[in-house]
Structure formats: C-alpha cells, structure tokens
Short mmCIF file of N, CA and C and ligand atoms in Angstrom, two decimals:
data_model
loop_
_atom_site.label_atom_id
_atom_site.label_comp_id
_atom_site.label_asym_id
_atom_site.label_seq_id
_atom_site.Cartn_x
_atom_site.Cartn_y
_atom_site.Cartn_z
N MET A 1074 -23.48 368.68 155.64
CA MET A 1074 -24.52 367.83 156.08
C MET A 1074 -25.41 367.83 154.94
N ALA A 1075 -25.66 368.76 154.45
CA ALA A 1075 -26.80 369.21 153.54
C ALA A 1075 -26.46 368.70 152.28
N GLU A 1076 -25.14 368.74 151.86
CA GLU A 1076 -24.80 368.18 150.35
C GLU A 1076 -24.19 366.56 150.61
N HIS A 1077 -23.90 366.18 151.79
CA HIS A 1077 -23.50 364.85 151.78
C HIS A 1077 -24.70 364.12 153.22
N PRO A 1078 -26.05 363.95 152.84
CA PRO A 1078 -26.39 363.52 153.74
C PRO A 1078 -26.11 362.03 154.56
N ARG A 1079 -25.76 362.43 155.97
CA ARG A 1079 -25.74 361.04 156.71
C ARG A 1079 -26.05 361.17 157.96
N ASP A 1080 -26.01 360.16 158.69
CA ASP A 1080 -26.37 359.93 160.39
C ASP A 1080 -26.00 361.62 161.00
N ALA A 1081 -24.36 361.58 161.13
CA ALA A 1081 -23.32 361.96 161.56
C ALA A 1081 -21.99 361.89 161.39
N TYR A 1082 -21.25 362.75 161.32
CA TYR A 1082 -19.59 362.46 160.96
C TYR A 1082 -19.15 362.33 162.25
N THR A 1083 -18.46 361.33 162.39
CA THR A 1083 -17.79 360.97 163.58
C THR A 1083 -16.35 361.74 163.92
N LEU A 1084 -15.76 361.99 165.12
CA LEU A 1084 -14.50 362.89 164.89
C LEU A 1084 -13.73 361.78 166.12
N LEU A 1085 -12.21 361.16 165.29
CA LEU A 1085 -11.73 360.40 166.06
C LEU A 1085 -10.34 361.12 166.34
N VAL A 1086 -9.95 361.30 167.41
CA VAL A 1086 -8.74 361.78 167.91
C VAL A 1086 -7.73 360.95 168.16
N LEU A 1087 -6.77 361.12 167.51
CA LEU A 1087 -5.48 360.07 167.51
C LEU A 1087 -4.46 360.82 168.01
N HIS A 1088 -3.31 360.53 168.29
CA HIS A 1088 -2.12 361.24 168.80
C HIS A 1088 -0.37 360.53 168.52
N THR A 1089 0.03 361.14 168.07
CA THR A 1089 1.74 360.83 167.75
C THR A 1089 2.23 360.53 168.58
N HIS A 1090 2.11 360.79 170.05
CA HIS A 1090 2.17 360.63 171.52
C HIS A 1090 2.34 361.38 172.20
N GLY A 1091 2.47 361.06 173.84
CA GLY A 1091 1.42 361.56 174.87
C GLY A 1091 2.43 362.90 175.53
N HIS A 1092 3.10 363.46 174.82
CA HIS A 1092 3.69 364.45 175.48
C HIS A 1092 3.25 366.04 175.26
N GLY A 1093 3.28 367.03 176.47
CA GLY A 1093 2.34 367.62 176.94
C GLY A 1093 1.68 368.87 175.45
N ASP A 1094 2.85 368.71 174.77
CA ASP A 1094 2.57 369.81 173.54
C ASP A 1094 1.90 368.91 172.45
N HIS A 1095 1.18 367.79 172.32
CA HIS A 1095 0.71 367.29 171.76
C HIS A 1095 -0.85 366.87 172.23
N VAL A 1096 -0.93 366.93 173.56
CA VAL A 1096 -1.84 366.32 173.83
C VAL A 1096 -2.99 367.14 174.58
N ALA A 1097 -2.17 368.77 174.79
CA ALA A 1097 -2.85 369.81 175.38
C ALA A 1097 -4.21 370.52 174.92
N ALA A 1098 -4.37 370.23 173.91
CA ALA A 1098 -6.00 370.30 173.41
C ALA A 1098 -6.92 369.36 173.60
N ASP A 1099 -6.83 368.48 173.86
CA ASP A 1099 -7.73 367.02 174.39
C ASP A 1099 -9.06 367.61 174.90
N ALA A 1100 -9.02 368.34 175.93
CA ALA A 1100 -10.34 368.71 176.63
C ALA A 1100 -11.13 369.74 175.73
N GLN A 1101 -10.84 369.97 174.79
CA GLN A 1101 -11.49 370.78 174.00
C GLN A 1101 -12.59 369.61 173.23
N PHE A 1102 -12.29 368.11 173.40
CA PHE A 1102 -13.15 367.73 172.58
C PHE A 1102 -13.88 366.91 173.53
N THR A 1103 -13.53 367.09 175.00
CA THR A 1103 -14.55 366.01 176.28
C THR A 1103 -15.78 366.60 175.73
N ASP A 1104 -16.65 365.69 175.71
CA ASP A 1104 -18.32 365.95 175.72
C ASP A 1104 -18.64 366.16 174.17
N ARG A 1105 -17.78 366.42 173.67
CA ARG A 1105 -18.19 366.77 171.83
C ARG A 1105 -19.32 365.42 171.62
N PRO A 1106 -20.33 365.51 170.88
CA PRO A 1106 -20.83 364.55 170.29
C PRO A 1106 -20.18 364.02 169.38
N HIS A 1107 -20.60 362.45 168.91
CA HIS A 1107 -19.86 361.49 167.94
C HIS A 1107 -18.34 361.77 168.07
N THR A 1108 -17.77 361.65 169.00
CA THR A 1108 -16.44 361.87 169.09
C THR A 1108 -15.65 360.61 170.00
N THR A 1109 -14.44 360.27 169.56
CA THR A 1109 -13.74 359.33 170.33
C THR A 1109 -12.61 360.06 170.55
N VAL A 1110 -11.87 360.01 171.73
CA VAL A 1110 -10.47 360.64 172.10
C VAL A 1110 -9.86 359.65 172.54
N VAL A 1111 -8.39 359.05 171.64
CA VAL A 1111 -7.82 358.12 172.59
C VAL A 1111 -6.67 358.99 173.02
N PRO A 1112 -6.37 358.74 174.18
CA PRO A 1112 -5.62 359.39 175.00
C PRO A 1112 -4.26 359.49 174.40
N GLY A 1113 -3.14 360.23 174.57
CA GLY A 1113 -1.66 359.77 174.33
C GLY A 1113 -0.93 358.50 175.09
N ASP A 1114 -1.71 358.45 175.97
CA ASP A 1114 -0.40 357.41 177.12
C ASP A 1114 -0.23 356.11 176.45
N ARG A 1115 0.49 355.17 176.90
CA ARG A 1115 1.00 354.23 176.46
C ARG A 1115 -0.69 353.05 176.36
N ASN A 1116 -0.97 352.55 177.54
CA ASN A 1116 -1.85 351.85 178.06
C ASN A 1116 -3.14 352.35 176.67
N SER A 1117 -3.57 353.53 176.83
CA SER A 1117 -4.99 354.14 175.96
C SER A 1117 -4.24 353.75 174.39
N ALA A 1118 -3.28 354.36 174.11
CA ALA A 1118 -3.15 354.54 172.61
C ALA A 1118 -2.77 353.20 172.37
N TRP A 1119 -1.54 352.85 172.59
CA TRP A 1119 -1.28 351.15 172.41
C TRP A 1119 -2.39 350.50 172.51
N GLY A 1120 -3.11 350.24 173.62
CA GLY A 1120 -4.16 349.53 173.56
C GLY A 1120 -5.13 349.56 172.42
N TYR A 1121 -5.14 350.65 171.62
CA TYR A 1121 -6.23 350.98 170.76
C TYR A 1121 -6.12 350.50 169.52
N PHE A 1122 -4.63 350.22 169.61
CA PHE A 1122 -3.81 350.23 168.17
C PHE A 1122 -3.87 348.72 168.19
N GLY A 1123 -3.83 347.71 169.37
CA GLY A 1123 -3.38 346.62 169.50
C GLY A 1123 -1.89 346.28 169.44
N PHE A 1124 -1.36 347.32 169.64
CA PHE A 1124 0.00 347.52 169.96
C PHE A 1124 0.69 346.82 171.26
N THR A 1125 0.00 346.93 172.35
CA THR A 1125 0.44 346.38 173.46
C THR A 1125 0.54 344.86 173.48
N ASP A 1126 -0.10 343.97 172.77
CA ASP A 1126 -0.20 342.88 172.65
C ASP A 1126 0.70 342.22 171.75
N ASP A 1127 1.03 343.20 170.56
CA ASP A 1127 1.43 342.96 169.29
C ASP A 1127 2.23 344.20 168.42
N PRO A 1128 3.47 344.72 169.26
CA PRO A 1128 4.02 345.82 168.54
C PRO A 1128 4.71 346.09 167.40
N GLY A 1129 4.66 345.19 166.73
CA GLY A 1129 5.48 344.83 165.35
C GLY A 1129 4.30 344.74 164.47
N ARG A 1130 2.54 344.69 164.79
CA ARG A 1130 1.61 344.54 163.88
C ARG A 1130 1.74 346.09 162.93
N VAL A 1131 0.73 345.95 162.01
CA VAL A 1131 0.65 347.53 161.22
C VAL A 1131 -1.17 347.32 161.47
N ALA A 1132 -1.39 348.59 162.34
CA ALA A 1132 -2.73 348.67 162.45
C ALA A 1132 -3.28 349.41 161.36
N ARG A 1133 -4.68 349.30 161.35
CA ARG A 1133 -5.22 349.93 160.41
C ARG A 1133 -6.57 350.80 161.03
N VAL A 1134 -6.60 352.29 160.26
CA VAL A 1134 -7.60 352.68 160.82
C VAL A 1134 -8.35 353.36 159.69
N ASP A 1135 -9.51 352.90 159.61
CA ASP A 1135 -10.48 353.44 158.37
C ASP A 1135 -11.04 354.86 158.82
N LEU A 1136 -10.80 355.73 158.03
CA LEU A 1136 -11.35 357.25 158.00
C LEU A 1136 -12.53 357.16 157.32
N GLY A 1137 -12.72 356.17 156.75
CA GLY A 1137 -14.20 356.45 155.71
C GLY A 1137 -14.00 356.41 154.34
N GLY A 1138 -13.12 354.93 153.69
CA GLY A 1138 -12.78 354.97 152.37
C GLY A 1138 -11.08 355.31 152.40
N ARG A 1139 -10.67 356.00 153.59
CA ARG A 1139 -9.36 356.25 153.05
C ARG A 1139 -8.46 355.29 154.80
N VAL A 1140 -7.80 354.41 154.32
CA VAL A 1140 -7.34 353.64 155.56
C VAL A 1140 -5.49 353.87 155.70
N LEU A 1141 -5.70 354.34 156.89
CA LEU A 1141 -4.31 354.90 157.56
C LEU A 1141 -3.37 353.21 158.02
N GLU A 1142 -2.61 353.40 157.81
CA GLU A 1142 -1.56 352.51 158.42
C GLU A 1142 -0.50 352.94 159.64
N CYS A 1143 -0.74 352.40 160.69
CA CYS A 1143 -0.07 352.92 161.56
C CYS A 1143 0.71 351.65 162.32
N LEU A 1144 1.83 352.40 162.83
CA LEU A 1144 2.98 351.87 163.34
C LEU A 1144 3.49 352.07 164.45
N ALA A 1145 3.59 351.26 165.59
CA ALA A 1145 4.17 351.87 166.95
C ALA A 1145 5.69 351.92 166.75
N THR A 1146 6.30 353.19 166.87
CA THR A 1146 7.23 353.45 167.05
C THR A 1146 7.90 354.15 168.26
N PRO A 1147 8.31 353.34 168.91
CA PRO A 1147 8.72 354.18 170.52
C PRO A 1147 10.56 354.31 170.28
N GLY A 1148 10.53 355.14 171.40
CA GLY A 1148 12.40 355.68 170.90
C GLY A 1148 12.14 357.11 171.94
N HIS A 1149 11.34 358.19 170.76
CA HIS A 1149 11.30 359.56 171.56
C HIS A 1149 10.32 359.51 172.77
N HIS A 1150 9.12 358.48 172.75
CA HIS A 1150 8.35 358.16 173.40
C HIS A 1150 7.68 356.94 173.93
N GLU A 1151 7.60 356.46 174.84
CA GLU A 1151 7.37 354.86 174.93
C GLU A 1151 6.01 354.84 174.17
N ALA A 1152 5.01 355.44 173.75
CA ALA A 1152 3.95 355.23 173.17
C ALA A 1152 3.66 355.80 171.71
N ALA A 1153 4.94 356.02 171.23
CA ALA A 1153 4.66 356.87 170.06
C ALA A 1153 4.03 355.89 168.81
N VAL A 1154 3.62 356.92 167.96
CA VAL A 1154 2.89 355.97 166.69
C VAL A 1154 2.90 356.86 165.51
N THR A 1155 3.68 356.17 164.30
CA THR A 1155 3.94 356.67 163.06
C THR A 1155 2.78 356.30 162.26
N TYR A 1156 2.10 357.37 161.46
CA TYR A 1156 0.83 357.08 160.52
C TYR A 1156 1.51 357.33 159.19
N TYR A 1157 0.75 356.07 158.22
CA TYR A 1157 0.96 356.76 156.89
C TYR A 1157 -0.11 356.60 156.20
N ASP A 1158 -0.18 357.62 155.45
CA ASP A 1158 -1.65 357.77 154.50
C ASP A 1158 -1.38 357.75 153.13
N PRO A 1159 -2.15 356.80 152.69
CA PRO A 1159 -1.95 356.12 151.48
C PRO A 1159 -2.15 357.10 150.38
N HIS A 1160 -3.37 357.75 150.79
CA HIS A 1160 -4.22 358.71 149.70
C HIS A 1160 -2.65 360.02 149.27
N THR A 1161 -2.34 360.28 150.37
CA THR A 1161 -1.28 361.16 149.90
C THR A 1161 0.31 360.57 149.82
N GLY A 1162 0.34 359.45 150.73
CA GLY A 1162 2.24 359.25 150.76
C GLY A 1162 2.71 359.93 151.64
N PHE A 1163 1.93 360.37 152.62
CA PHE A 1163 2.88 361.11 153.85
C PHE A 1163 2.75 359.87 155.17
N LEU A 1164 4.27 360.00 155.34
CA LEU A 1164 4.25 359.37 156.58
C LEU A 1164 4.44 360.52 157.78
N LEU A 1165 3.71 360.40 158.79
CA LEU A 1165 3.59 361.30 159.76
C LEU A 1165 3.77 360.86 161.20
N THR A 1166 5.63 361.10 160.93
CA THR A 1166 6.20 360.75 162.35
C THR A 1166 6.11 361.50 163.65
N GLY A 1167 5.50 362.73 163.84
CA GLY A 1167 5.43 362.85 165.03
C GLY A 1167 6.74 363.78 165.56
N ASP A 1168 7.25 363.21 166.86
CA ASP A 1168 8.77 364.01 166.91
C ASP A 1168 9.72 362.89 166.98
N THR A 1169 9.25 361.88 166.19
CA THR A 1169 10.48 360.80 165.96
C THR A 1169 11.40 361.36 165.00
N VAL A 1170 10.92 361.76 163.80
CA VAL A 1170 11.68 362.70 163.09
C VAL A 1170 10.66 363.57 162.33
N TYR A 1171 12.02 364.81 162.35
CA TYR A 1171 11.43 366.04 161.94
C TYR A 1171 13.01 366.90 161.78
N PRO A 1172 12.57 367.86 161.02
CA PRO A 1172 13.93 369.10 161.15
C PRO A 1172 14.29 369.71 162.29
N GLY A 1173 15.01 368.94 163.01
CA GLY A 1173 15.17 369.62 164.72
C GLY A 1173 16.21 368.74 165.40
N ARG A 1174 15.38 369.06 166.91
CA ARG A 1174 16.53 368.60 167.92
C ARG A 1174 15.52 366.86 168.08
N LEU A 1175 16.20 365.82 168.08
CA LEU A 1175 15.56 364.89 168.28
C LEU A 1175 15.87 364.06 169.36
N TYR A 1176 14.75 364.33 170.29
CA TYR A 1176 14.88 363.80 171.49
C TYR A 1176 14.87 362.21 171.89
N VAL A 1177 16.19 361.68 172.11
CA VAL A 1177 15.88 360.04 172.34
C VAL A 1177 15.77 359.89 173.61
N GLU A 1178 14.56 358.88 174.01
CA GLU A 1178 14.37 359.08 174.82
C GLU A 1178 14.69 357.22 175.55
N ASP A 1179 14.90 356.53 174.47
CA ASP A 1179 15.19 355.49 174.65
C ASP A 1179 16.06 354.86 173.37
N TRP A 1180 17.49 354.53 173.50
CA TRP A 1180 18.37 354.67 172.17
C TRP A 1180 17.69 353.41 171.54
N ASP A 1181 17.80 352.41 172.07
CA ASP A 1181 17.87 351.01 171.74
C ASP A 1181 16.36 351.20 170.92
N ALA A 1182 15.57 351.62 171.26
CA ALA A 1182 13.93 351.27 170.92
C ALA A 1182 14.20 352.65 169.61
N PHE A 1183 14.82 353.87 169.54
CA PHE A 1183 14.55 354.40 168.75
C PHE A 1183 15.42 354.25 167.57
N GLY A 1184 16.61 353.53 168.05
CA GLY A 1184 17.43 352.72 166.31
C GLY A 1184 16.51 351.39 165.93
N ARG A 1185 15.71 350.80 166.54
CA ARG A 1185 15.07 349.92 166.05
C ARG A 1185 13.58 350.62 165.11
N THR A 1186 12.87 351.39 165.84
CA THR A 1186 12.33 352.31 164.86
C THR A 1186 12.33 353.34 163.66
N VAL A 1187 13.77 353.26 163.57
CA VAL A 1187 14.20 354.39 162.19
C VAL A 1187 14.32 353.29 161.48
N ASP A 1188 14.74 351.88 161.84
CA ASP A 1188 15.27 350.85 160.94
C ASP A 1188 13.87 350.67 160.35
N ARG A 1189 12.91 350.53 161.21
CA ARG A 1189 11.49 349.79 160.64
C ARG A 1189 11.10 350.94 159.90
N LEU A 1190 11.01 352.36 160.18
CA LEU A 1190 10.60 353.10 159.22
C LEU A 1190 11.30 352.84 157.69
N ILE A 1191 12.50 353.05 157.70
CA ILE A 1191 13.12 352.81 156.06
C ILE A 1191 12.51 351.86 155.64
N ALA A 1192 12.73 350.32 156.24
CA ALA A 1192 11.99 349.12 155.79
C ALA A 1192 10.49 349.58 155.40
N PHE A 1193 9.94 350.12 156.28
CA PHE A 1193 8.48 350.06 155.86
C PHE A 1193 8.17 351.14 154.66
N ALA A 1194 9.46 352.18 154.51
CA ALA A 1194 8.90 353.12 153.54
C ALA A 1194 9.96 352.43 152.10
N ASP A 1195 10.57 351.47 152.11
CA ASP A 1195 10.87 350.75 151.09
C ASP A 1195 9.89 349.85 150.45
N THR A 1196 8.73 349.57 151.12
CA THR A 1196 7.50 348.81 150.67
C THR A 1196 6.24 349.54 150.07
N ARG A 1197 6.48 351.08 150.47
CA ARG A 1197 5.21 351.98 150.06
C ARG A 1197 5.74 353.29 149.55
N PRO A 1198 5.03 353.58 148.56
CA PRO A 1198 5.21 355.41 147.91
C PRO A 1198 5.18 356.57 148.76
N VAL A 1199 6.54 356.35 149.60
CA VAL A 1199 6.03 357.78 150.68
C VAL A 1199 6.75 358.93 149.81
N THR A 1200 5.99 360.01 149.87
CA THR A 1200 5.87 361.42 149.08
C THR A 1200 6.93 362.34 149.75
N HIS A 1201 6.71 362.00 151.29
CA HIS A 1201 7.18 362.92 152.43
C HIS A 1201 7.27 362.35 153.69
N VAL A 1202 8.37 362.44 154.49
CA VAL A 1202 8.33 362.31 155.94
C VAL A 1202 7.67 363.48 156.46
N LEU A 1203 6.92 363.42 157.33
CA LEU A 1203 6.29 365.05 157.96
C LEU A 1203 6.27 364.72 159.47
N GLY A 1204 7.06 365.62 160.64
CA GLY A 1204 7.10 365.37 161.98
C GLY A 1204 6.04 366.59 162.26
N CYS A 1205 6.81 366.99 163.21
CA CYS A 1205 5.77 367.68 163.85
C CYS A 1205 6.46 368.88 164.57
N HIS A 1206 7.70 369.07 164.24
CA HIS A 1206 8.44 370.57 164.41
C HIS A 1206 9.32 370.59 163.58
N ILE A 1207 9.85 372.57 163.25
CA ILE A 1207 11.23 372.78 162.66
C ILE A 1207 11.84 373.45 163.81
N GLU A 1208 12.91 373.22 163.88
CA GLU A 1208 13.75 373.87 164.96
C GLU A 1208 15.18 374.28 164.30
N MET A 1209 15.56 373.72 163.07
CA MET A 1209 16.50 374.03 162.55
C MET A 1209 16.50 375.42 161.61
N THR A 1210 17.66 375.78 161.32
CA THR A 1210 18.08 376.87 160.55
C THR A 1210 18.32 376.63 159.17
N ASP A 1211 18.04 377.29 158.47
CA ASP A 1211 19.03 376.83 156.95
C ASP A 1211 20.66 376.84 157.05
N LYS A 1212 21.07 376.76 157.79
CA LYS A 1212 22.54 376.85 157.98
C LYS A 1212 23.19 375.33 158.62
N PRO A 1213 23.66 373.84 157.78
CA PRO A 1213 23.65 372.90 158.35
C PRO A 1213 24.15 372.99 159.91
N GLY A 1214 23.31 372.17 160.44
CA GLY A 1214 23.88 371.76 162.07
C GLY A 1214 23.27 372.84 162.98
N VAL A 1215 22.83 374.13 162.62
CA VAL A 1215 22.67 374.99 163.36
C VAL A 1215 21.09 374.78 163.72
N ASP A 1216 20.42 375.01 165.04
CA ASP A 1216 19.35 375.18 165.46
C ASP A 1216 18.71 376.12 165.73
N TYR A 1217 17.39 376.77 166.13
CA TYR A 1217 17.28 377.92 166.70
C TYR A 1217 16.86 377.56 168.13
N PRO A 1218 17.10 378.63 169.13
CA PRO A 1218 17.31 378.20 170.21
C PRO A 1218 15.68 377.51 171.09
N VAL A 1219 15.77 376.78 172.12
CA VAL A 1219 14.58 376.60 172.27
C VAL A 1219 13.37 378.10 172.71
N LEU A 1220 12.44 377.56 172.36
CA LEU A 1220 11.13 378.36 172.52
C LEU A 1220 11.26 379.90 171.59
N THR A 1221 12.06 379.87 170.78
CA THR A 1221 11.79 380.67 169.22
C THR A 1221 10.72 380.66 168.90
N THR A 1222 10.16 382.06 168.43
CA THR A 1222 8.75 382.19 168.04
C THR A 1222 8.84 382.87 167.10
N TYR A 1223 10.10 383.27 166.08
CA TYR A 1223 9.77 383.75 164.91
C TYR A 1223 11.39 382.96 164.26
N GLN A 1224 10.83 382.09 163.06
CA GLN A 1224 11.97 381.60 162.24
C GLN A 1224 12.08 381.66 161.18
N PRO A 1225 12.11 382.88 160.63
CA PRO A 1225 12.05 383.50 158.96
C PRO A 1225 13.22 382.46 158.07
N ASP A 1226 14.24 381.84 158.77
CA ASP A 1226 14.80 380.71 157.92
C ASP A 1226 15.21 379.38 157.93
N GLU A 1227 13.65 378.92 158.46
CA GLU A 1227 13.75 377.51 158.65
C GLU A 1227 13.60 376.97 157.40
N PRO A 1228 14.38 375.20 157.49
CA PRO A 1228 14.03 374.71 156.14
C PRO A 1228 12.75 374.39 156.67
N PRO A 1229 12.16 373.71 154.92
CA PRO A 1229 10.56 373.15 154.86
C PRO A 1229 10.33 372.06 156.05
N LEU A 1230 9.31 371.45 156.44
CA LEU A 1230 8.86 370.61 157.58
C LEU A 1230 9.20 369.25 156.78
N GLN A 1231 8.96 369.07 155.34
CA GLN A 1231 8.83 367.87 155.02
C GLN A 1231 10.57 367.17 154.81
N MET A 1232 10.71 365.86 155.02
CA MET A 1232 11.88 365.20 154.75
C MET A 1232 12.03 364.48 153.90
N THR A 1233 13.13 363.61 153.32
CA THR A 1233 12.89 362.87 152.47
C THR A 1233 13.24 361.14 153.37
N ILE A 1234 13.02 360.36 152.36
CA ILE A 1234 13.73 359.16 153.04
C ILE A 1234 15.05 359.09 153.03
N GLY A 1235 15.86 359.71 152.46
CA GLY A 1235 17.27 359.78 152.12
C GLY A 1235 17.97 360.23 153.92
N GLN A 1236 17.15 361.03 154.32
CA GLN A 1236 17.08 361.58 155.34
C GLN A 1236 17.15 361.07 156.73
N LEU A 1237 15.61 360.26 156.38
CA LEU A 1237 15.91 359.04 156.95
C LEU A 1237 16.87 358.43 157.52
N ARG A 1238 17.77 357.32 156.56
CA ARG A 1238 18.81 357.09 156.13
C ARG A 1238 19.85 357.80 156.95
N SER A 1239 19.81 359.19 156.69
CA SER A 1239 20.76 359.86 157.22
C SER A 1239 20.84 359.85 159.15
N ILE A 1240 19.28 359.73 159.92
CA ILE A 1240 19.75 359.82 160.99
C ILE A 1240 20.21 358.04 161.40
N ARG A 1241 19.82 357.06 160.34
CA ARG A 1241 20.42 355.88 160.82
C ARG A 1241 22.06 355.89 160.92
N GLU A 1242 22.41 356.66 159.88
CA GLU A 1242 24.31 356.84 160.20
C GLU A 1242 24.14 357.42 160.98
N ALA A 1243 23.92 358.71 161.46
CA ALA A 1243 24.05 359.57 162.56
C ALA A 1243 24.18 358.93 163.76
N MET A 1244 23.15 357.82 164.15
CA MET A 1244 23.13 356.98 165.13
C MET A 1244 24.20 356.08 165.18
N ASP A 1245 24.64 355.26 164.14
CA ASP A 1245 25.72 354.56 164.12
C ASP A 1245 27.02 355.16 164.25
N GLU A 1246 27.34 356.29 163.89
CA GLU A 1246 28.45 357.20 164.34
C GLU A 1246 28.34 357.62 165.58
N ILE A 1247 26.90 358.04 166.18
CA ILE A 1247 27.09 358.46 167.62
C ILE A 1247 27.36 357.17 168.71
N GLY A 1248 26.77 356.09 168.06
CA GLY A 1248 27.13 354.71 168.91
C GLY A 1248 26.49 354.76 170.35
N GLY A 1249 25.23 355.58 170.43
CA GLY A 1249 24.66 355.65 171.89
C GLY A 1249 25.30 356.38 173.23
N ARG A 1250 26.29 356.96 172.64
CA ARG A 1250 26.93 358.39 173.37
C ARG A 1250 25.90 359.22 173.83
N PRO A 1251 25.73 359.59 175.06
CA PRO A 1251 24.35 360.77 175.42
C PRO A 1251 25.24 362.00 175.15
N GLY A 1252 24.16 362.68 175.05
CA GLY A 1252 24.74 364.12 174.74
C GLY A 1252 24.04 364.68 173.30
N ARG A 1253 24.60 366.04 172.89
CA ARG A 1253 24.02 366.50 171.77
C ARG A 1253 24.86 366.27 170.66
N HIS A 1254 24.20 365.83 169.60
CA HIS A 1254 25.28 365.32 168.22
C HIS A 1254 24.39 365.87 167.33
N ALA A 1255 25.33 367.57 166.56
CA ALA A 1255 24.55 367.92 165.60
C ALA A 1255 24.88 367.51 164.41
N PHE A 1256 24.17 366.98 163.51
CA PHE A 1256 24.41 367.09 162.12
C PHE A 1256 23.24 367.68 160.97
N PRO A 1257 24.10 367.93 160.00
CA PRO A 1257 23.10 369.03 159.05
C PRO A 1257 21.95 369.11 158.96
N ASP A 1258 21.06 368.24 159.11
CA ASP A 1258 19.41 368.45 158.89
C ASP A 1258 18.73 368.18 160.14
N PHE A 1259 19.60 367.90 161.23
CA PHE A 1259 18.79 367.41 162.64
C PHE A 1259 20.01 367.41 163.57
N ILE A 1260 19.30 367.30 164.74
CA ILE A 1260 20.49 367.35 165.82
C ILE A 1260 19.65 366.10 167.02
N ILE A 1261 20.59 365.13 167.24
CA ILE A 1261 19.99 363.92 167.96
C ILE A 1261 20.67 364.28 169.39
N CYS A 1262 19.53 364.39 170.24
CA CYS A 1262 19.87 364.60 171.66
C CYS A 1262 19.55 363.40 172.46
N ASN A 1263 20.77 362.77 172.82
CA ASN A 1263 20.52 361.68 173.66
C ASN A 1263 20.69 361.96 175.11
N GLY A 1264 19.34 361.07 175.78
CA GLY A 1264 19.40 361.08 177.02
C GLY A 1264 18.95 362.73 177.54
N ASP A 1265 19.02 363.12 178.60
CA ASP A 1265 18.96 364.28 179.13
C ASP A 1265 19.61 365.60 178.62
N ALA A 1266 20.31 365.49 176.99
CA ALA A 1266 20.56 366.47 176.66
C ALA A 1266 20.06 367.78 176.06
ZN1 ZN B 108 7.63 364.65 171.97
#
C-alpha cells in the first residue's frame, strides 16, 4: 500500500465449483473488509457470472487491468466454471480436467464441456491446462489410491490441448458406459465409479 497507494485492495473469492474440498476455507474470509466471496453453489456462482440466464456466454472478471474470461463448464459439478487468464495463457479447469480421476456427474454435460474447452482453446493461446489435483503416477493408466498423501512419482499438473482432445476421444470410446475407465494420462469415472 505504501508503494502503490490506493484506497484499498479488494479481494474477490471465486471457485471452480462447489465441492467441499474447494470451498472448505471460505469461512476464513467472512467479515474480512473489502472482500467479496461468491459461494460455489449453482445459484450463487452462475448468478454472479450471468450463466443462469445464458450458460453459453463468456463472462469477464476484471482483476484490475487483467481480465479473466470465464466459461460455464458443467459435467463434473453442476456449477463448474473454467477460467482463462490471457496474461499467462492458463486455462484453469478445476476438477473438470486434470491428470487424475475425472469424476463425471453428468455425462452429456461433461461431453459438451470438453468440446467447448477444445473449441475455446482453438481461439486463444493456451499455454497450460491446469486443473486442481494430480492423482496419476508416472505409469500410464495407473493412479495413486484415494487419500494418498505422498506421491513422489506423479506427473506434472499442467496438461496440453492434445490431452484435452484425448479426453474427448476417450469419451467417444466409452460411449457413456458407467464405471471406471483408465487411459494413459487420466481415468474417467462415470457415475458412482
Ligand atoms: Zn470436485
């Protein structure tokens, strides 16, 4: 504040979706001055971005000269949002895309989301696809067990557009069958798998 004087820095807390492990720390921001917390449930989050009326829109959030583009990307969670940061080229996909178990709650919505992310990435320079977890090992198709806390042989978090396309191809191969379907860089868990 001394170096860059202004009235205040505001803090905006947004989520990629409303699952417990992603919103558990929200309470720490309660009553914090100059802070807006947008809860991760569908009404709150999608209402904030204007997705409730128009899920196909690209919402924009200005962080102060740095404008994020935000997409409604349901499938893993009904209120999922993906963020694109043009400054870094990061596509921040939450739990929708990451090197691990992709838990699909709504198969059709998930497929439309993956298609939309591929189409979006075709129109923007994307440097990395960054999700929120790593669960794979460095052996193709082999993941660490749930709740593992030491993963010395995990792949990097960042993924490529090529891997995003591989998810689409994997979905075509699975064809909506429920269950756990392992592929080299990710595992698609459809339904209660
Ligand atoms: Zn999740």
